[in-house]
mmCIF file of C-alpha atoms and ligand atoms in Angstrom:
data_model
loop_
_atom_site.group_PDB
_atom_site.id
_atom_site.type_symbol
_atom_site.label_atom_id
_atom_site.label_comp_id
_atom_site.label_asym_id
_atom_site.label_seq_id
_atom_site.Cartn_x
_atom_site.Cartn_y
_atom_site.Cartn_z
ATOM 1 C CA MET A 5 -0.229 -0.195 0.095
ATOM 2 C CA SER A 6 1.556 3.603 -0.648
ATOM 3 C CA GLY A 7 1.962 5.724 1.823
ATOM 4 C CA ASP A 8 -2.003 7.121 1.581
ATOM 5 C CA ALA A 9 -3.409 3.738 2.089
ATOM 6 C CA LEU A 10 -6.413 3.315 4.828
ATOM 7 C CA LEU A 11 -7.630 0.563 3.858
ATOM 8 C CA SER A 12 -7.846 -2.664 1.584
ATOM 9 C CA VAL A 13 -10.139 -6.612 0.669
ATOM 10 C CA ARG A 14 -8.961 -8.113 -1.902
ATOM 11 C CA LYS A 15 -11.479 -10.780 -3.580
ATOM 12 C CA LEU A 16 -13.686 -10.321 -0.373
ATOM 13 C CA VAL A 17 -16.554 -13.063 -0.316
ATOM 14 C CA LYS A 18 -19.692 -12.622 1.943
ATOM 15 C CA THR A 19 -21.436 -15.999 2.581
ATOM 16 C CA PHE A 20 -24.060 -16.181 5.310
ATOM 17 C CA GLY A 21 -26.549 -19.525 5.841
ATOM 18 C CA GLU A 22 -25.715 -22.789 4.867
ATOM 19 C CA GLY A 23 -27.005 -25.485 2.863
ATOM 20 C CA GLU A 24 -30.228 -24.965 0.654
ATOM 21 C CA ALA A 25 -30.082 -21.431 2.357
ATOM 22 C CA GLN A 26 -27.089 -20.285 1.614
ATOM 23 C CA ALA A 27 -26.436 -16.811 0.523
ATOM 24 C CA THR A 28 -23.961 -15.276 -1.445
ATOM 25 C CA VAL A 29 -24.119 -11.136 -0.420
ATOM 26 C CA LEU A 30 -21.180 -9.711 -1.482
ATOM 27 C CA HIS A 31 -18.163 -12.099 -4.663
ATOM 28 C CA GLY A 32 -14.945 -11.114 -4.749
ATOM 29 C CA ILE A 33 -15.117 -7.226 -3.916
ATOM 30 C CA ASP A 34 -11.484 -5.259 -4.377
ATOM 31 C CA LEU A 35 -11.664 -1.796 -3.085
ATOM 32 C CA ASP A 36 -9.116 0.548 -2.163
ATOM 33 C CA LEU A 37 -9.566 3.502 0.527
ATOM 34 C CA GLN A 38 -7.106 6.115 1.366
ATOM 35 C CA ARG A 39 -7.347 8.751 4.102
ATOM 36 C CA GLY A 40 -8.651 11.777 4.132
ATOM 37 C CA GLU A 41 -11.504 10.103 0.776
ATOM 38 C CA LEU A 42 -14.859 11.255 0.427
ATOM 39 C CA ALA A 43 -16.494 8.637 -1.287
ATOM 40 C CA ALA A 44 -19.830 7.278 -1.094
ATOM 41 C CA LEU A 45 -21.260 4.170 -1.712
ATOM 42 C CA LEU A 46 -23.723 3.849 -3.760
ATOM 43 C CA GLY A 47 -26.554 0.653 -4.834
ATOM 44 C CA PRO A 48 -29.905 -0.513 -4.807
ATOM 45 C CA SER A 49 -31.584 -2.264 -1.951
ATOM 46 C CA GLY A 50 -30.186 -5.695 -1.369
ATOM 47 C CA SER A 51 -27.038 -5.069 -2.952
ATOM 48 C CA GLY A 52 -24.694 -5.258 -0.072
ATOM 49 C CA LYS A 53 -23.155 -2.117 1.876
ATOM 50 C CA SER A 54 -24.383 -2.646 5.036
ATOM 51 C CA THR A 55 -22.678 -5.726 4.418
ATOM 52 C CA LEU A 56 -19.795 -4.695 3.706
ATOM 53 C CA LEU A 57 -19.777 -1.333 5.849
ATOM 54 C CA THR A 58 -20.120 -4.372 8.239
ATOM 55 C CA ILE A 59 -17.785 -5.428 7.202
ATOM 56 C CA LEU A 60 -15.133 -2.824 6.424
ATOM 57 C CA GLY A 61 -16.402 -1.731 10.248
ATOM 58 C CA THR A 62 -15.133 -4.997 12.061
ATOM 59 C CA LEU A 63 -18.036 -6.005 13.008
ATOM 60 C CA LEU A 64 -18.105 -9.147 11.127
ATOM 61 C CA LYS A 65 -15.649 -11.861 8.917
ATOM 62 C CA PRO A 66 -15.964 -12.048 5.605
ATOM 63 C CA SER A 67 -16.074 -16.361 4.575
ATOM 64 C CA SER A 68 -13.375 -15.092 2.507
ATOM 65 C CA GLY A 69 -10.171 -12.282 1.020
ATOM 66 C CA THR A 70 -7.935 -10.316 2.820
ATOM 67 C CA HIS A 71 -8.924 -7.363 5.044
ATOM 68 C CA VAL A 72 -5.836 -4.889 5.537
ATOM 69 C CA MET A 73 -6.439 -1.300 7.335
ATOM 70 C CA LEU A 74 -3.393 0.999 8.647
ATOM 71 C CA GLY A 75 -1.442 -2.205 8.116
ATOM 72 C CA VAL A 76 -3.049 -4.575 10.859
ATOM 73 C CA ASP A 77 -4.600 -7.589 9.040
ATOM 74 C CA LEU A 78 -8.497 -7.972 9.960
ATOM 75 C CA VAL A 79 -8.924 -11.090 9.178
ATOM 76 C CA ALA A 80 -6.236 -12.822 11.144
ATOM 77 C CA ALA A 81 -6.458 -11.065 14.277
ATOM 78 C CA SER A 82 -8.432 -12.210 17.226
ATOM 79 C CA GLU A 83 -11.973 -11.093 18.133
ATOM 80 C CA ALA A 84 -9.900 -8.588 20.660
ATOM 81 C CA GLU A 85 -8.108 -7.283 18.701
ATOM 82 C CA ARG A 86 -10.944 -6.572 16.569
ATOM 83 C CA THR A 87 -12.889 -4.341 19.585
ATOM 84 C CA ARG A 88 -9.887 -2.856 20.080
ATOM 85 C CA PHE A 89 -8.354 -1.874 16.398
ATOM 86 C CA ARG A 90 -12.416 -0.712 16.206
ATOM 87 C CA ASN A 91 -12.709 1.185 19.153
ATOM 88 C CA GLU A 92 -8.885 3.241 18.085
ATOM 89 C CA ASN A 93 -9.599 3.736 14.337
ATOM 90 C CA ILE A 94 -12.891 3.280 13.091
ATOM 91 C CA GLY A 95 -16.433 5.804 13.716
ATOM 92 C CA PHE A 96 -20.225 4.683 12.745
ATOM 93 C CA VAL A 97 -23.090 6.671 12.000
ATOM 94 C CA PHE A 98 -26.724 5.156 11.014
ATOM 95 C CA GLN A 99 -29.165 5.597 9.743
ATOM 96 C CA PHE A 100 -31.143 5.191 13.184
ATOM 97 C CA HIS A 101 -29.148 7.633 15.763
ATOM 98 C CA HIS A 102 -28.632 5.103 18.068
ATOM 99 C CA LEU A 103 -28.143 7.529 20.630
ATOM 100 C CA LEU A 104 -29.153 6.759 24.547
ATOM 101 C CA PRO A 105 -32.382 8.430 25.462
ATOM 102 C CA ASP A 106 -31.463 8.990 28.683
ATOM 103 C CA LEU A 107 -27.867 10.216 28.229
ATOM 104 C CA THR A 108 -27.384 14.432 26.927
ATOM 105 C CA ALA A 109 -26.362 14.756 24.473
ATOM 106 C CA LEU A 110 -22.702 15.281 26.211
ATOM 107 C CA GLU A 111 -22.824 12.128 27.569
ATOM 108 C CA ASN A 112 -23.352 10.867 24.447
ATOM 109 C CA VAL A 113 -20.627 12.125 22.163
ATOM 110 C CA MET A 114 -18.264 11.217 24.978
ATOM 111 C CA MET A 115 -20.027 7.023 25.070
ATOM 112 C CA PRO A 116 -16.847 5.822 22.709
ATOM 113 C CA ALA A 117 -14.063 7.056 24.758
ATOM 114 C CA ALA A 118 -16.058 6.296 28.440
ATOM 115 C CA ALA A 119 -16.925 3.768 26.846
ATOM 116 C CA SER A 120 -13.498 1.923 26.149
ATOM 117 C CA ALA A 121 -12.325 3.410 28.984
ATOM 118 C CA GLY A 122 -14.903 2.472 31.862
ATOM 119 C CA ARG A 123 -14.902 6.682 32.932
ATOM 120 C CA GLU A 124 -15.120 9.623 32.276
ATOM 121 C CA THR A 125 -12.408 12.205 32.430
ATOM 122 C CA ALA A 126 -12.224 15.633 32.116
ATOM 123 C CA ALA A 127 -10.455 15.789 27.960
ATOM 124 C CA MET A 128 -13.438 13.222 27.428
ATOM 125 C CA ARG A 129 -15.582 16.126 28.396
ATOM 126 C CA ALA A 130 -12.922 18.412 26.901
ATOM 127 C CA ARG A 131 -13.318 16.717 23.257
ATOM 128 C CA ALA A 132 -16.833 16.408 23.406
ATOM 129 C CA THR A 133 -18.232 19.640 23.913
ATOM 130 C CA GLU A 134 -15.653 20.583 21.124
ATOM 131 C CA LEU A 135 -17.544 18.291 18.992
ATOM 132 C CA LEU A 136 -20.573 19.552 19.364
ATOM 133 C CA ASP A 137 -19.886 23.266 19.079
ATOM 134 C CA ALA A 138 -18.155 22.058 15.243
ATOM 135 C CA VAL A 139 -21.395 20.246 14.538
ATOM 136 C CA GLY A 140 -23.156 23.530 16.314
ATOM 137 C CA LEU A 141 -24.810 22.023 19.198
ATOM 138 C CA ALA A 142 -23.031 24.138 21.350
ATOM 139 C CA ASP A 143 -26.498 25.555 22.281
ATOM 140 C CA ARG A 144 -27.835 21.259 23.109
ATOM 141 C CA ARG A 145 -24.436 19.542 25.112
ATOM 142 C CA GLU A 146 -27.239 19.108 28.234
ATOM 143 C CA TYR A 147 -30.553 18.403 25.637
ATOM 144 C CA ARG A 148 -31.416 14.615 25.394
ATOM 145 C CA PRO A 149 -32.374 13.427 22.517
ATOM 146 C CA GLY A 150 -35.632 13.362 22.898
ATOM 147 C CA ALA A 151 -35.858 16.784 22.693
ATOM 148 C CA MET A 152 -34.026 16.748 19.866
ATOM 149 C CA SER A 153 -34.716 17.582 16.205
ATOM 150 C CA GLY A 154 -33.928 13.896 13.485
ATOM 151 C CA GLY A 155 -31.363 16.909 11.731
ATOM 152 C CA GLN A 156 -29.139 17.583 15.626
ATOM 153 C CA ARG A 157 -29.740 14.103 16.709
ATOM 154 C CA GLN A 158 -27.320 12.762 13.466
ATOM 155 C CA ARG A 159 -25.580 15.270 13.518
ATOM 156 C CA VAL A 160 -25.020 14.714 17.632
ATOM 157 C CA ALA A 161 -24.784 10.738 16.042
ATOM 158 C CA VAL A 162 -21.524 13.086 13.550
ATOM 159 C CA ALA A 163 -20.035 14.057 16.570
ATOM 160 C CA ARG A 164 -20.411 10.095 18.492
ATOM 161 C CA ALA A 165 -18.935 8.676 15.609
ATOM 162 C CA LEU A 166 -15.526 11.088 15.642
ATOM 163 C CA MET A 167 -14.527 11.531 19.753
ATOM 164 C CA ASN A 168 -12.421 8.790 19.525
ATOM 165 C CA ARG A 169 -10.449 10.264 15.979
ATOM 166 C CA PRO A 170 -11.013 7.543 13.873
ATOM 167 C CA ALA A 171 -9.262 7.917 10.791
ATOM 168 C CA LEU A 172 -12.432 6.199 9.213
ATOM 169 C CA VAL A 173 -16.674 6.904 9.618
ATOM 170 C CA LEU A 174 -18.671 3.881 7.533
ATOM 171 C CA ALA A 175 -22.240 6.291 7.005
ATOM 172 C CA ASP A 176 -24.977 4.116 6.631
ATOM 173 C CA GLU A 177 -28.035 5.570 4.794
ATOM 174 C CA PRO A 178 -27.337 8.380 7.161
ATOM 175 C CA THR A 179 -29.390 11.356 5.616
ATOM 176 C CA GLY A 180 -32.065 8.007 4.960
ATOM 177 C CA ASN A 181 -34.335 9.642 7.622
ATOM 178 C CA LEU A 182 -34.335 13.525 7.496
ATOM 179 C CA ASP A 183 -36.041 15.730 5.043
ATOM 180 C CA ARG A 184 -34.358 17.514 2.637
ATOM 181 C CA GLN A 185 -32.431 20.319 4.575
ATOM 182 C CA SER A 186 -31.262 18.332 7.850
ATOM 183 C CA ALA A 187 -29.999 15.829 5.135
ATOM 184 C CA ASP A 188 -28.443 18.014 3.305
ATOM 185 C CA GLN A 189 -27.419 20.106 6.734
ATOM 186 C CA VAL A 190 -25.404 16.509 7.531
ATOM 187 C CA MET A 191 -23.853 16.492 5.024
ATOM 188 C CA ALA A 192 -22.298 19.471 4.349
ATOM 189 C CA LEU A 193 -20.960 19.563 8.242
ATOM 190 C CA ILE A 194 -19.775 15.753 6.800
ATOM 191 C CA GLY A 195 -17.815 17.995 4.480
ATOM 192 C CA ARG A 196 -15.915 20.342 6.671
ATOM 193 C CA ILE A 197 -15.284 17.727 8.844
ATOM 194 C CA ASN A 198 -13.728 15.578 6.228
ATOM 195 C CA GLU A 199 -11.948 18.350 5.070
ATOM 196 C CA GLU A 200 -10.343 19.418 8.362
ATOM 197 C CA SER A 201 -10.024 16.677 9.968
ATOM 198 C CA GLY A 202 -8.780 13.931 7.155
ATOM 199 C CA CYS A 203 -10.859 11.465 8.284
ATOM 200 C CA CYS A 204 -11.977 9.160 5.615
ATOM 201 C CA PHE A 205 -15.812 8.625 4.996
ATOM 202 C CA LEU A 206 -17.766 6.138 3.235
ATOM 203 C CA ILE A 207 -21.270 6.207 2.843
ATOM 204 C CA SER A 208 -24.382 4.600 1.429
ATOM 205 C CA THR A 209 -26.967 6.583 0.503
ATOM 206 C CA HIS A 210 -29.636 6.432 -2.395
ATOM 207 C CA ASP A 211 -29.708 10.148 -1.998
ATOM 208 C CA GLU A 212 -28.101 12.184 -5.468
ATOM 209 C CA HIS A 213 -27.669 15.460 -3.462
ATOM 210 C CA ILE A 214 -25.436 13.356 -1.515
ATOM 211 C CA SER A 215 -23.613 11.157 -3.388
ATOM 212 C CA ALA A 216 -22.958 14.704 -5.409
ATOM 213 C CA ARG A 217 -21.319 15.982 -3.113
ATOM 214 C CA CYS A 218 -18.738 13.147 -2.037
ATOM 215 C CA ARG A 219 -15.519 13.349 -4.528
ATOM 216 C CA ARG A 220 -15.604 9.681 -5.109
ATOM 217 C CA ARG A 221 -18.922 6.889 -5.782
ATOM 218 C CA ILE A 222 -17.708 3.522 -5.687
ATOM 219 C CA GLU A 223 -21.899 1.472 -6.949
ATOM 220 C CA LEU A 224 -22.516 -1.735 -5.788
ATOM 221 C CA VAL A 225 -25.675 -4.567 -7.900
ATOM 222 C CA ASP A 226 -25.577 -7.932 -6.207
ATOM 223 C CA GLY A 227 -22.516 -7.681 -4.199
ATOM 224 C CA GLN A 228 -20.040 -6.526 -7.320
ATOM 225 C CA LEU A 229 -18.708 -3.516 -8.045
ATOM 226 C CA LEU A 230 -20.502 -2.521 -11.177
ATOM 227 C CA ARG A 231 -18.227 1.126 -10.976
ATOM 228 C CA ASP A 232 -15.611 2.533 -8.872
ATOM 229 C CA ASP A 233 -15.185 6.217 -9.487
ATOM 230 C CA ALA A 234 -13.762 9.889 -8.585
ATOM 231 C CA ILE A 235 -16.022 12.537 -9.994
ATOM 232 C CA VAL A 236 -13.484 15.911 -11.108
ATOM 233 C CA THR A 237 -16.072 18.615 -10.041
ATOM 234 C CA ARG A 238 -17.853 19.559 -6.923
ATOM 235 C CA GLU A 239 -20.022 22.053 -6.079
ATOM 236 C CA ALA A 240 -18.748 23.998 -3.432
ATOM 237 C CA ASP A 241 -20.862 24.367 -0.509
HETATM 238 P P1 LIG B 521 -27.792 -3.070 1.704
HETATM 239 O O1 LIG B 521 -27.108 -2.706 2.692
HETATM 240 O O2 LIG B 521 -28.064 -2.802 -0.011
HETATM 241 O O3 LIG B 521 -30.005 -2.768 0.944
HETATM 242 P P2 LIG B 521 -28.038 -5.396 2.639
HETATM 243 O O4 LIG B 521 -25.670 -6.063 3.149
HETATM 244 O O5 LIG B 521 -28.341 -4.836 3.677
HETATM 245 O O6 LIG B 521 -27.940 -4.884 1.102
HETATM 246 O O7 LIG B 521 -28.517 -7.196 2.380
HETATM 247 C C1 LIG B 521 -28.223 -7.507 0.816
HETATM 248 C C2 LIG B 521 -27.703 -9.080 1.214
HETATM 249 O O8 LIG B 521 -28.024 -9.558 2.244
HETATM 250 C C3 LIG B 521 -29.821 -9.006 1.170
HETATM 251 O O9 LIG B 521 -30.369 -9.623 0.265
HETATM 252 C C4 LIG B 521 -29.848 -9.503 2.688
HETATM 253 O O10 LIG B 521 -31.742 -9.481 2.810
HETATM 254 C C5 LIG B 521 -28.607 -10.503 2.731
HETATM 255 N N1 LIG B 521 -29.187 -10.721 4.222
HETATM 256 C C6 LIG B 521 -28.285 -9.398 4.927
HETATM 257 N N2 LIG B 521 -27.313 -9.579 6.177
HETATM 258 C C7 LIG B 521 -27.806 -11.420 6.086
HETATM 259 C C8 LIG B 521 -27.890 -11.642 7.880
HETATM 260 N N3 LIG B 521 -27.245 -11.356 8.662
HETATM 261 N N4 LIG B 521 -28.223 -13.192 7.011
HETATM 262 C C9 LIG B 521 -29.095 -13.802 5.660
HETATM 263 N N5 LIG B 521 -28.696 -12.867 4.744
HETATM 264 C C10 LIG B 521 -28.568 -11.729 4.831
HETATM 265 MG MG1 LIG B 522 -28.777 -1.544 3.822
#
């Protein structure tokens, strides 16, 4: 891999089930991501986007093929090593925010760090405060998810994904549950964070407005990469 290489998968196959119920969902994917990329993962429902993101996120092991990120062979790694690697290097944003309802916005953002360390520290609190400022929610720190709009909750989820300074954020239809204006705000935020922090984002989406703002589009159809191209021009914010 080159100096800017972040991850590489080769001949990645995922099969679910056994015997007659067996179904192959990913048919030999080859994909490289570089540090700092902003890439959209497109494809019809059922094409394997979530399965691919789940494997890249080390939440699921491939049936065969190779998966290397930051020089670490994640197929050979133990579950404990994979968990530690995930906590340190990968953030997640899902379609539904998955915030904990009894925690404030600030506590939710701190969670990834506090959960690994088993306690909260002043440094974590400062980092979470900074992140909530960055996503435009400085005045919502003490609000619980139930008191925020869908777009605000998803911005908290983006802040939480960034808490441990990951090299990669995997976002699975992050705006799929939002209205147009909130979706555009969340995507503008992701674009800005990508430029400022150099964190690589891979975003599955059906939304042309979202994919148009990504520098690269990767399209999955029936578990195979149909297209992988970089967009030359990009609309300004
Ligand atoms: P997408 O996110 O593009 O809609 P998915 O990755 O969720 O696609 O699903 C791709 C295919 O894999 C679908 O046919 C789905 O039913 C199947 N699938 C996903 N997860 C599982 C699972 N845990 N067990 C069996 N089949 C699964
Ligand atoms: Mg999906």
